[in-house]
mmCIF file of C-alpha atoms in Angstrom:
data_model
loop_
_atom_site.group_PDB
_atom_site.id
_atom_site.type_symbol
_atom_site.label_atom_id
_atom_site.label_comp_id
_atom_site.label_asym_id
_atom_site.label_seq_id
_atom_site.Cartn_x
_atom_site.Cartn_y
_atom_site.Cartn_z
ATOM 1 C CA UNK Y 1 3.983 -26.189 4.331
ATOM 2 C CA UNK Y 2 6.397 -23.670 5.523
ATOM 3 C CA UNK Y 3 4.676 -20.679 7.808
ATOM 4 C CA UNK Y 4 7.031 -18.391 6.964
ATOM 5 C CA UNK Y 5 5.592 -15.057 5.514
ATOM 6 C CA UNK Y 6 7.392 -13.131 3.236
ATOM 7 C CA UNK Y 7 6.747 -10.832 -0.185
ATOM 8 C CA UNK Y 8 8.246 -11.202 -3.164
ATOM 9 C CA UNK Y 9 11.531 -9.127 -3.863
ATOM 10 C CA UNK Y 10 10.707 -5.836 -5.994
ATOM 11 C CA UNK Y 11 6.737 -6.169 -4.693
ATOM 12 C CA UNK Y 12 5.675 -2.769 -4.806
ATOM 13 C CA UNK Y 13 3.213 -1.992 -1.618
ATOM 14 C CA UNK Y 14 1.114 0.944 -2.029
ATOM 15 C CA UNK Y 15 -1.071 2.227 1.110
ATOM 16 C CA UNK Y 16 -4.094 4.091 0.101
ATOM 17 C CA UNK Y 17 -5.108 6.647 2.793
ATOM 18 C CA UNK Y 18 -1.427 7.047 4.345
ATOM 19 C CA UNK Y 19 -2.224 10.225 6.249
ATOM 20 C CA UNK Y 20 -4.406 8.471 7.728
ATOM 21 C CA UNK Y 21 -4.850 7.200 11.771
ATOM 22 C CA UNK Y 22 -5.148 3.469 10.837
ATOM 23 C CA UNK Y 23 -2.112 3.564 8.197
ATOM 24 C CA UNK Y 24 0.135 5.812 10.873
ATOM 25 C CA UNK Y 25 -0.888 3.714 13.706
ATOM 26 C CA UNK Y 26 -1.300 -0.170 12.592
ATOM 27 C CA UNK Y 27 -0.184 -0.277 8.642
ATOM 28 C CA UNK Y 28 3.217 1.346 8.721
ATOM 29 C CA UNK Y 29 3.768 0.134 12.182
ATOM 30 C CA UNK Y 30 3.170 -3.614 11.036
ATOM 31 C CA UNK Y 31 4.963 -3.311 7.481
ATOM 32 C CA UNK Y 32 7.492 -1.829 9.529
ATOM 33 C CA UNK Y 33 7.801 -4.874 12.310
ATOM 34 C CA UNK Y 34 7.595 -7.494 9.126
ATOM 35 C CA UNK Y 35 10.737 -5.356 7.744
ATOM 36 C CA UNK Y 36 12.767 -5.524 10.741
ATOM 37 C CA UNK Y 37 12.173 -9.089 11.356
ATOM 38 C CA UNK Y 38 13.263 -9.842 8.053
ATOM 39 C CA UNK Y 39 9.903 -10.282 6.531
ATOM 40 C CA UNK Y 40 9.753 -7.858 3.923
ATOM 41 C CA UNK Y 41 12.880 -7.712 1.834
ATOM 42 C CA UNK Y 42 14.377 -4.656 1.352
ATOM 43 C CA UNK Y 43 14.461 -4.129 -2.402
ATOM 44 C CA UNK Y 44 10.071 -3.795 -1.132
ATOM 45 C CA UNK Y 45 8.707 0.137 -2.456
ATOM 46 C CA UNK Y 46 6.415 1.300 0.282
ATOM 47 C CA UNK Y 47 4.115 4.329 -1.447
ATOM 48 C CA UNK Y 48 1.745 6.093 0.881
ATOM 49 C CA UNK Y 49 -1.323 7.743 -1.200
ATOM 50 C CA UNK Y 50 -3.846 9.974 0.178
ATOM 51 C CA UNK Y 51 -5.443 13.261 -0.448
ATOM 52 C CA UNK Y 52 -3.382 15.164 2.069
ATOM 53 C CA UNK Y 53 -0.258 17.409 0.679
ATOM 54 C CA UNK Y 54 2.611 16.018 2.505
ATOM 55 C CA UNK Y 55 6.215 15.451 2.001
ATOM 56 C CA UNK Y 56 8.046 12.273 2.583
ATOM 57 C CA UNK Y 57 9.363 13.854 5.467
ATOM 58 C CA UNK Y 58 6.345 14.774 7.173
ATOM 59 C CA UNK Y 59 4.680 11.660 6.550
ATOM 60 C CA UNK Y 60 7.790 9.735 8.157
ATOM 61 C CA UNK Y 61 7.216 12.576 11.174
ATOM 62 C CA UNK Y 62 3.445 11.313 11.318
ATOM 63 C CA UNK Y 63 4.461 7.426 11.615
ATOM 64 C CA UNK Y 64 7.734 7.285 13.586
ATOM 65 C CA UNK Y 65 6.179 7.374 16.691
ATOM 66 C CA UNK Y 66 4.281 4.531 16.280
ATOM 67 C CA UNK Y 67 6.938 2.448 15.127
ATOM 68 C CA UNK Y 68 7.866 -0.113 18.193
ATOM 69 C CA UNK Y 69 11.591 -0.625 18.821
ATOM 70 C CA UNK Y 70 12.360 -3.359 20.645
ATOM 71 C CA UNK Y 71 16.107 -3.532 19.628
ATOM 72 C CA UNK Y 72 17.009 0.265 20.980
ATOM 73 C CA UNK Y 73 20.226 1.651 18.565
ATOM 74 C CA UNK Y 74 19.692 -0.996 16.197
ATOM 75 C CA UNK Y 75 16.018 -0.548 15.228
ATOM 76 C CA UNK Y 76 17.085 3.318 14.648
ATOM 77 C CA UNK Y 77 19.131 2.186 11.344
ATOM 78 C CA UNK Y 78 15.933 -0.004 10.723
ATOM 79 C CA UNK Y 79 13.933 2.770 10.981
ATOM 80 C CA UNK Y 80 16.116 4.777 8.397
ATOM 81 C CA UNK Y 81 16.534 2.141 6.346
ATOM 82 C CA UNK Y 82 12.660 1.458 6.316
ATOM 83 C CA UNK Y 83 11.814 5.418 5.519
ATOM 84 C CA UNK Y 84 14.285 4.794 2.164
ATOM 85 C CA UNK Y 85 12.035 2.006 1.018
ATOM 86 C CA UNK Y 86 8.959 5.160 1.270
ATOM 87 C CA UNK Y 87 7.421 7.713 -0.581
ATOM 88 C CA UNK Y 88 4.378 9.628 -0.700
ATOM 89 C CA UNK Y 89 2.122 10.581 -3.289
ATOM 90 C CA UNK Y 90 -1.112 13.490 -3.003
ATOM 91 C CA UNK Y 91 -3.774 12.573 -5.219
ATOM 92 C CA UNK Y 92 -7.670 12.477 -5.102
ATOM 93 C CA UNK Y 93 -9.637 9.277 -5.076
ATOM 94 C CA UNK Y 94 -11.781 9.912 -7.898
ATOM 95 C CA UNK Y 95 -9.676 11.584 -10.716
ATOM 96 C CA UNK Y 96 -7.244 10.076 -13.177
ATOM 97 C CA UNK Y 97 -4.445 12.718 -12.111
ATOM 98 C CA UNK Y 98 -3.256 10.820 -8.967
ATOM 99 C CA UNK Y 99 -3.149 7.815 -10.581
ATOM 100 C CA UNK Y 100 -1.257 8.626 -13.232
ATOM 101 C CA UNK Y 101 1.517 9.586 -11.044
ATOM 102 C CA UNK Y 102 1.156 6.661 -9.086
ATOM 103 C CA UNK Y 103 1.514 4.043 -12.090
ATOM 104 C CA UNK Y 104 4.756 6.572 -13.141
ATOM 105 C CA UNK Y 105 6.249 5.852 -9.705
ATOM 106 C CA UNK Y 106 5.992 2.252 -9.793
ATOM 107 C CA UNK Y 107 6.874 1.585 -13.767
ATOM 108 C CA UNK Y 108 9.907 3.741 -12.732
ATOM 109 C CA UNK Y 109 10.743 1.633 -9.909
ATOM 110 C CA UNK Y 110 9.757 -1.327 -11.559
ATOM 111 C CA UNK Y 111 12.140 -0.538 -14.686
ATOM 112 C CA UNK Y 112 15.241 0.421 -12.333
ATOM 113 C CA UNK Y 113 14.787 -2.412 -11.197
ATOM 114 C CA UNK Y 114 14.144 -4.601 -14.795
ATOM 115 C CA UNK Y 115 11.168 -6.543 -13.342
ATOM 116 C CA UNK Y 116 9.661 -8.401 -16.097
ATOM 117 C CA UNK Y 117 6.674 -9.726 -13.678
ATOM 118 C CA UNK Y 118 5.419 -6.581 -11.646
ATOM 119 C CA UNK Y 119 4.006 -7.484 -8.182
ATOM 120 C CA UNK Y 120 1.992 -4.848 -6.380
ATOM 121 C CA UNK Y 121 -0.410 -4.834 -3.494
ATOM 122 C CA UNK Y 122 -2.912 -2.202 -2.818
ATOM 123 C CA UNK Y 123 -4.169 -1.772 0.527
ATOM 124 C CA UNK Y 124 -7.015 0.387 0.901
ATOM 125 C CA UNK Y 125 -6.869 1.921 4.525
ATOM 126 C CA UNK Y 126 -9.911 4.174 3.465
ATOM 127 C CA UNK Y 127 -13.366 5.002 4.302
ATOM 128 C CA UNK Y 128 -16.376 2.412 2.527
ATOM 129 C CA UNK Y 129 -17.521 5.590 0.491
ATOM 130 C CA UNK Y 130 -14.259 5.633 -1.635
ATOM 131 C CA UNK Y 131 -13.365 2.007 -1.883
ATOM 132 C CA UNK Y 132 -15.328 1.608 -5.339
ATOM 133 C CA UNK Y 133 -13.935 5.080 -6.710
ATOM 134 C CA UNK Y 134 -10.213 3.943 -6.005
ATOM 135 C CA UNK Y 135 -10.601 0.469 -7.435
ATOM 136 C CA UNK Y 136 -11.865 1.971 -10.460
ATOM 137 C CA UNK Y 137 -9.147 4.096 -11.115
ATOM 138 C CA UNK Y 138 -6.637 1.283 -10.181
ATOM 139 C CA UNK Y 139 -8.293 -1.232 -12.604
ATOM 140 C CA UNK Y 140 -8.103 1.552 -15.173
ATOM 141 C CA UNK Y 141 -5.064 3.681 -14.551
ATOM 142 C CA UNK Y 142 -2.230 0.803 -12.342
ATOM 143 C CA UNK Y 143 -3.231 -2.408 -12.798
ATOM 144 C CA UNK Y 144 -0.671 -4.968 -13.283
ATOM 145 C CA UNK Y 145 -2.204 -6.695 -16.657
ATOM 146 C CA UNK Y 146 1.503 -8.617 -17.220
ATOM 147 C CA UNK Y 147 1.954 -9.794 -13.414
ATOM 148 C CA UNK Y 148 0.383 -10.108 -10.019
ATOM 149 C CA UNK Y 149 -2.125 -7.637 -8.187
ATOM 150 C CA UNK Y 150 -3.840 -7.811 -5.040
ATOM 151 C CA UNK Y 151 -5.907 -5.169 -3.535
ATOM 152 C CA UNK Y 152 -6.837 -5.649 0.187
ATOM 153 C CA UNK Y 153 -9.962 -3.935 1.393
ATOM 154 C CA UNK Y 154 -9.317 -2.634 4.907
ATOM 155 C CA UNK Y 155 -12.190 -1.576 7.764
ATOM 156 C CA UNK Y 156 -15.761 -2.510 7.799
ATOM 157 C CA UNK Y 157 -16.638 -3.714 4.045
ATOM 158 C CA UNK Y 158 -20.112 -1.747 4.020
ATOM 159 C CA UNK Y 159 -22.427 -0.287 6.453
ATOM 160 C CA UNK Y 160 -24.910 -3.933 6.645
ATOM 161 C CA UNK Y 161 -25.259 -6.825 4.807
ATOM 162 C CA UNK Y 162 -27.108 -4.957 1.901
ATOM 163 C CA UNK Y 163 -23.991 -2.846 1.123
ATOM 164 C CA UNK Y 164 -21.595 -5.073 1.486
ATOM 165 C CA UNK Y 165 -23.142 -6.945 -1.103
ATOM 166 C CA UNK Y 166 -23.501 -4.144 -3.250
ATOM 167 C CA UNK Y 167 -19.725 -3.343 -2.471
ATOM 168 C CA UNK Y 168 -19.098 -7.316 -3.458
ATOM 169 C CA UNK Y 169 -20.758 -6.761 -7.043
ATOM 170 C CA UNK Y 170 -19.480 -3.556 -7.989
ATOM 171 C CA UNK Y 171 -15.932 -4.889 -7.728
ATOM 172 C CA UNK Y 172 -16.482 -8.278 -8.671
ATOM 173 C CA UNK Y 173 -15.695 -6.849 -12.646
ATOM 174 C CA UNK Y 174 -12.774 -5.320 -11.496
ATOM 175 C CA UNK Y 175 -10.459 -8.009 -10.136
ATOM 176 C CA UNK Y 176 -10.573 -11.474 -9.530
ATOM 177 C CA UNK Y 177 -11.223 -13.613 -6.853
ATOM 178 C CA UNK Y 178 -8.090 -14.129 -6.097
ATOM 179 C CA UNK Y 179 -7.080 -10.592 -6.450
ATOM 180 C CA UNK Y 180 -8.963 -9.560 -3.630
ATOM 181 C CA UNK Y 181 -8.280 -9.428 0.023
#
């Protein structure tokens, strides 16, 4: 068994709350470290979604900083390169509007690409409150029903044992087991 990590070419990542502290500081950061090491292949779409109005630019403002270069000159392409692989979408957690756009942004990339299998990963950097919400509207609105999806649940799953079983139930319909990080 091999332990090297890697995604699948085309995957699309998305990172739910982008704007955010713990997407700026540890999500990008890390996806970013797993590019440069040659981790994540390049042909990877990166989309940041979160309630805040921001431009791709602004978002790359918010994250650069954080992003460790170890290499000097060299990481600076990296960098650039890694930004390409990035956009950003605005959206609410609890409407279909958002969504919409989202699953528009990937089938695009997906057909430019003429993936058959889509592969996309949804990693919710968000508050407890608006985990349920969001995987309701990705079940409904960007689910991959013809390929792989995984949805990792990031931060404290509930408040106490009592809500994190609650949390556990309401999404069990949603996704599989095995869809679920």
């Amino acid at each position: 068994m091999s332990s090297h990590v890697s995604f699948e070419k085309n995957t699309v990542v998305v990172i739910f709350g982008a704007s955010g502290d713990l997407a700026k500081k540890k999500t990008f950061p890390a996806l970013f470290g797993l590019f440069r090491e040659g981790y994540l292949d390049p042909s990877t779409k990166i989309i940041g979604y979160a309630r805040s109005k921001l431009t791709n630019q602004e978002l790359y403002d918010k994250i650069q900083q954080y992003l460790k270069k170890p290499h000097g000159e060299k990481d600076d392409q990296k960098i650039k390169e890694f930004f390409q692989m990035i956009n950003y979408i605005s959206g609410q957690y609890d409407t279909d509007e958002g969504f919409l756009t989202l699953n528009n942004e990937i089938e695009t990339f997906e057909k430019s690409k003429g993936i058959d299998i889509p592969h996309r990963l949804f990693y919710l950097a968000l508050p407890p409150s608006v985990f349920l919400p969001v995987a309701q509207q990705l079940k409904k609105n960007v689910y991959a029903n013809n390929g792989i999806t995984r949805v990792i649940v990031e931060k404290a799953f509930g408040h106490d044992l009592e809500s994190a079983r609650k949390l556990q139930a309401d999404l069990a319909p949603l996704f599989k087991e095995e869809e679920i990080f």
